[in-house]
Coordinates of C-alpha atoms in Angstrom, one line a residue:
Chain M
G270 CA -17.4 10.5 -19.8
N271 CA -18.4 9.0 -16.4
S272 CA -21.0 10.6 -14.2
V273 CA -23.6 9.7 -11.6
T274 CA -26.9 11.5 -11.1
Q275 CA -28.6 10.8 -7.8
M276 CA -32.0 11.7 -6.4
E277 CA -32.0 14.9 -4.4
G278 CA -32.7 14.8 -0.8
P279 CA -33.4 15.0 2.0
V280 CA -35.6 12.0 2.3
T281 CA -37.7 11.7 5.5
L282 CA -39.5 8.4 6.3
S283 CA -41.2 6.8 9.2
E284 CA -39.8 3.5 10.6
E285 CA -40.9 0.5 8.6
A286 CA -41.6 2.5 5.4
F287 CA -40.3 1.5 2.0
L288 CA -37.2 3.3 0.7
T289 CA -36.2 4.0 -2.9
I290 CA -33.2 6.3 -3.7
N291 CA -32.8 6.7 -7.5
C292 CA -29.5 6.6 -9.2
T293 CA -28.7 6.8 -12.9
Y294 CA -25.3 6.8 -14.6
T295 CA -23.4 7.7 -17.7
A296 CA -20.3 5.7 -18.5
T297 CA -18.0 4.5 -21.2
G298 CA -17.4 0.8 -21.2
Y299 CA -18.8 -1.5 -18.6
P300 CA -18.6 0.1 -15.1
S301 CA -19.0 -1.4 -11.7
L302 CA -21.6 0.2 -9.5
F303 CA -21.6 0.8 -5.8
W304 CA -23.6 2.3 -3.0
Y305 CA -21.7 3.8 -0.1
V306 CA -23.2 5.0 3.2
Q307 CA -21.9 7.7 5.5
Y308 CA -23.3 7.6 9.1
P309 CA -23.1 10.8 11.1
G310 CA -19.5 11.6 12.0
E311 CA -18.1 8.6 10.2
G312 CA -16.4 7.9 6.9
L313 CA -17.7 6.2 3.7
Q314 CA -18.6 2.5 4.1
L315 CA -19.3 0.2 1.2
L316 CA -22.9 -0.9 1.4
L317 CA -23.3 -3.0 -1.7
K318 CA -22.0 -3.4 -5.2
A319 CA -22.8 -4.9 -8.6
T320 CA -20.3 -5.6 -11.3
K321 CA -22.3 -6.5 -14.4
A322 CA -25.7 -6.0 -15.9
D323 CA -28.6 -7.7 -14.1
D324 CA -26.5 -8.3 -11.0
K325 CA -28.2 -7.6 -7.7
G326 CA -26.2 -6.3 -4.8
S327 CA -27.6 -6.7 -1.3
N328 CA -26.6 -6.0 2.3
K329 CA -28.3 -5.3 5.6
G330 CA -31.7 -5.5 3.9
F331 CA -30.8 -3.0 1.1
E332 CA -30.8 -4.1 -2.5
A333 CA -29.9 -2.5 -5.9
T334 CA -30.0 -4.1 -9.4
Y335 CA -27.7 -3.1 -12.1
R336 CA -30.0 -2.2 -15.1
K337 CA -28.0 -1.5 -18.2
E338 CA -31.0 -0.8 -20.4
T339 CA -32.1 2.1 -18.1
T340 CA -28.5 2.9 -16.9
S341 CA -29.8 2.8 -13.3
F342 CA -28.9 1.4 -9.9
H343 CA -31.7 2.3 -7.6
L344 CA -31.3 1.6 -3.9
E345 CA -34.3 0.0 -2.1
K346 CA -35.1 -1.3 1.3
G347 CA -38.5 -2.8 2.3
S348 CA -38.6 -1.6 5.9
V349 CA -36.3 1.2 7.1
Q350 CA -35.1 1.6 10.7
V351 CA -34.0 4.6 12.6
S352 CA -30.5 3.3 12.5
D353 CA -30.5 3.6 8.7
S354 CA -30.4 7.4 9.0
A355 CA -27.4 8.4 7.0
V356 CA -26.2 9.9 3.7
Y357 CA -26.2 7.4 0.8
F358 CA -23.9 7.8 -2.2
C359 CA -24.2 6.1 -5.5
A360 CA -20.9 5.6 -7.3
L361 CA -19.4 4.0 -10.4
K362 CA -16.0 2.7 -11.3
G363 CA -14.9 2.6 -14.9
S364 CA -13.4 -0.4 -16.8
T365 CA -9.9 0.7 -15.9
L366 CA -8.5 0.6 -12.4
G367 CA -9.1 4.1 -11.2
R368 CA -11.2 6.4 -9.3
L369 CA -14.8 6.3 -8.2
Y370 CA -17.3 8.8 -9.5
F371 CA -19.8 9.8 -6.8
G372 CA -23.3 11.1 -7.0
R373 CA -24.2 14.1 -4.7
G374 CA -25.5 11.9 -1.9
T375 CA -29.0 11.6 -0.5
Q376 CA -29.6 12.4 3.2
L377 CA -32.1 9.9 4.7
T378 CA -33.7 10.5 8.1
V379 CA -35.9 7.9 9.6
W380 CA -38.3 8.8 12.4
P381 CA -39.6 6.3 15.0
Chain Q
E187 CA -11.5 -6.5 9.5
P188 CA -8.5 -4.3 8.4
E189 CA -9.3 -0.7 7.9
V190 CA -7.8 2.6 6.6
T191 CA -6.8 4.9 9.4
Q192 CA -6.4 8.7 9.1
T193 CA -4.9 11.2 11.5
P194 CA -5.6 13.7 12.8
S195 CA -9.4 13.5 12.9
H196 CA -9.6 17.3 13.0
Q197 CA -7.0 19.8 12.0
V198 CA -7.3 23.6 12.4
T199 CA -4.9 25.8 10.6
Q200 CA -4.4 29.4 9.6
M201 CA -4.6 30.5 6.0
G202 CA -1.2 30.3 4.3
Q203 CA 0.1 27.5 6.5
E204 CA 1.2 24.1 5.3
V205 CA -0.7 21.0 6.5
I206 CA 0.0 17.3 6.2
L207 CA -2.8 14.8 6.4
R208 CA -1.8 11.3 7.2
C209 CA -3.2 8.0 6.2
V210 CA -2.3 4.3 6.8
P211 CA -3.9 2.2 4.0
I212 CA -4.8 -1.4 4.4
S213 CA -1.5 -3.3 4.4
N214 CA -1.8 -5.4 1.3
H215 CA -3.4 -2.7 -0.8
L216 CA -1.5 -1.1 -3.7
Y217 CA -3.7 1.7 -5.0
F218 CA -4.2 4.8 -2.9
Y219 CA -6.5 7.8 -3.2
W220 CA -7.4 11.1 -1.7
Y221 CA -10.9 12.5 -1.9
R222 CA -12.5 15.6 -0.3
Q223 CA -16.0 16.6 0.7
I224 CA -16.8 20.3 1.3
L225 CA -19.6 20.5 3.8
G226 CA -22.9 19.5 2.3
Q227 CA -21.4 18.9 -1.2
K228 CA -20.3 16.1 -3.4
V229 CA -17.4 13.8 -2.7
E230 CA -14.7 15.0 -5.1
F231 CA -11.7 13.0 -6.4
L232 CA -8.3 14.6 -5.9
V233 CA -5.6 12.1 -6.8
S234 CA -4.8 8.4 -7.2
F235 CA -1.3 6.9 -6.5
Y236 CA 0.3 3.6 -7.6
N237 CA 3.8 2.3 -7.7
N238 CA 5.2 5.5 -6.0
E239 CA 3.7 7.8 -8.5
I240 CA 0.5 9.7 -9.3
S241 CA -1.6 7.8 -11.7
E242 CA -4.4 10.3 -12.1
K243 CA -5.3 13.7 -10.7
S244 CA -8.2 16.1 -10.9
E245 CA -8.2 19.7 -11.8
I246 CA -8.5 20.5 -8.0
F247 CA -5.1 18.9 -7.4
D248 CA -3.0 21.9 -8.4
D249 CA 0.6 22.8 -7.5
Q250 CA -0.4 23.5 -3.9
F251 CA -1.1 19.8 -3.3
S252 CA 1.3 16.9 -3.2
V253 CA 1.2 13.3 -2.1
E254 CA 3.9 11.0 -0.8
R255 CA 4.4 7.5 0.5
P256 CA 7.4 8.1 2.7
D257 CA 7.7 4.5 4.0
G258 CA 5.9 1.2 3.6
S259 CA 2.8 2.2 5.5
N260 CA 2.0 5.9 5.4
F261 CA 0.4 7.8 2.6
T262 CA 0.3 11.6 3.0
L263 CA -1.4 14.6 1.4
K264 CA 0.3 17.9 1.8
I265 CA -1.2 21.3 1.2
R266 CA 1.6 23.9 0.9
S267 CA -0.3 27.1 1.5
T268 CA -3.8 26.6 2.7
K269 CA -6.7 28.7 1.5
L270 CA -10.1 29.2 3.2
E271 CA -11.7 27.1 0.4
D272 CA -9.6 24.1 1.3
S273 CA -11.8 23.7 4.4
A274 CA -13.3 20.2 3.9
M275 CA -13.3 16.6 5.0
Y276 CA -10.5 14.8 3.4
F277 CA -10.8 11.0 2.9
C278 CA -8.1 8.6 2.1
A279 CA -8.9 5.3 0.4
S280 CA -7.1 2.2 -0.8
T281 CA -7.8 -0.9 -2.9
Y282 CA -6.1 -4.0 -4.0
P283 CA -5.9 -4.8 -7.7
A284 CA -7.7 -8.1 -7.7
E285 CA -8.0 -10.2 -10.9
S286 CA -11.0 -8.1 -12.1
S287 CA -9.5 -4.9 -10.8
Y288 CA -12.3 -2.6 -11.7
N289 CA -14.6 -4.6 -9.4
S290 CA -12.6 -3.8 -6.4
P291 CA -14.4 -1.3 -4.1
L292 CA -12.4 1.4 -2.4
H293 CA -12.0 1.2 1.3
F294 CA -12.2 4.6 3.0
G295 CA -10.9 6.0 6.2
N296 CA -13.0 8.1 8.6
G297 CA -11.6 11.3 7.2
T298 CA -9.7 14.4 8.5
R299 CA -11.8 17.5 8.9
L300 CA -9.6 20.4 7.9
T301 CA -10.7 23.9 9.0
V302 CA -8.8 26.8 7.6
T303 CA -9.3 30.1 9.4

């Protein structure tokens, strides 16, 4: 079946530090992979996506590469800002039109 | 940019009461979803809906839950007799079946926080 395992939080960093949030997945077929972000008091917003092996999704300085050999989709950012403080969710969508499978979410707090 | 809107943003109800959570998906989208997130926990799938019928539902979506698209714009989730454990944030989402449909991300609303007392 489909599932997503995400790095446990919370993650606390100083501004300008390097960020990695690990995400691995189990899937049948060829899933698409997503990172969603939830800012305090808001809904889930799509951050980036990748639809096939070796694709790199990127947005707002965040990047993630779809690694089929390691079944991973780790989120990275070279220099975090206070405004990046949020909960980050890794998710996959299977090869049929259907639901997203979410990881547990990782709370990121960035201090000035 | 078009967005999914949900009302109300916060609903308080007493145990045993019926609640209806409302969503207006993005206008040209055809697939609709409800998810919930109990405080501090995982985002859980409830149900997906296409062509006026349920296409998939989870084990959480029991007989107490129902969904409806009563007109061309609204998509509702009804809980018939709320329980304390139904307290959660409920998210509506929609997507459009593009050519490579499994690539389509889901677009989420800001959620309705349901508190059952």
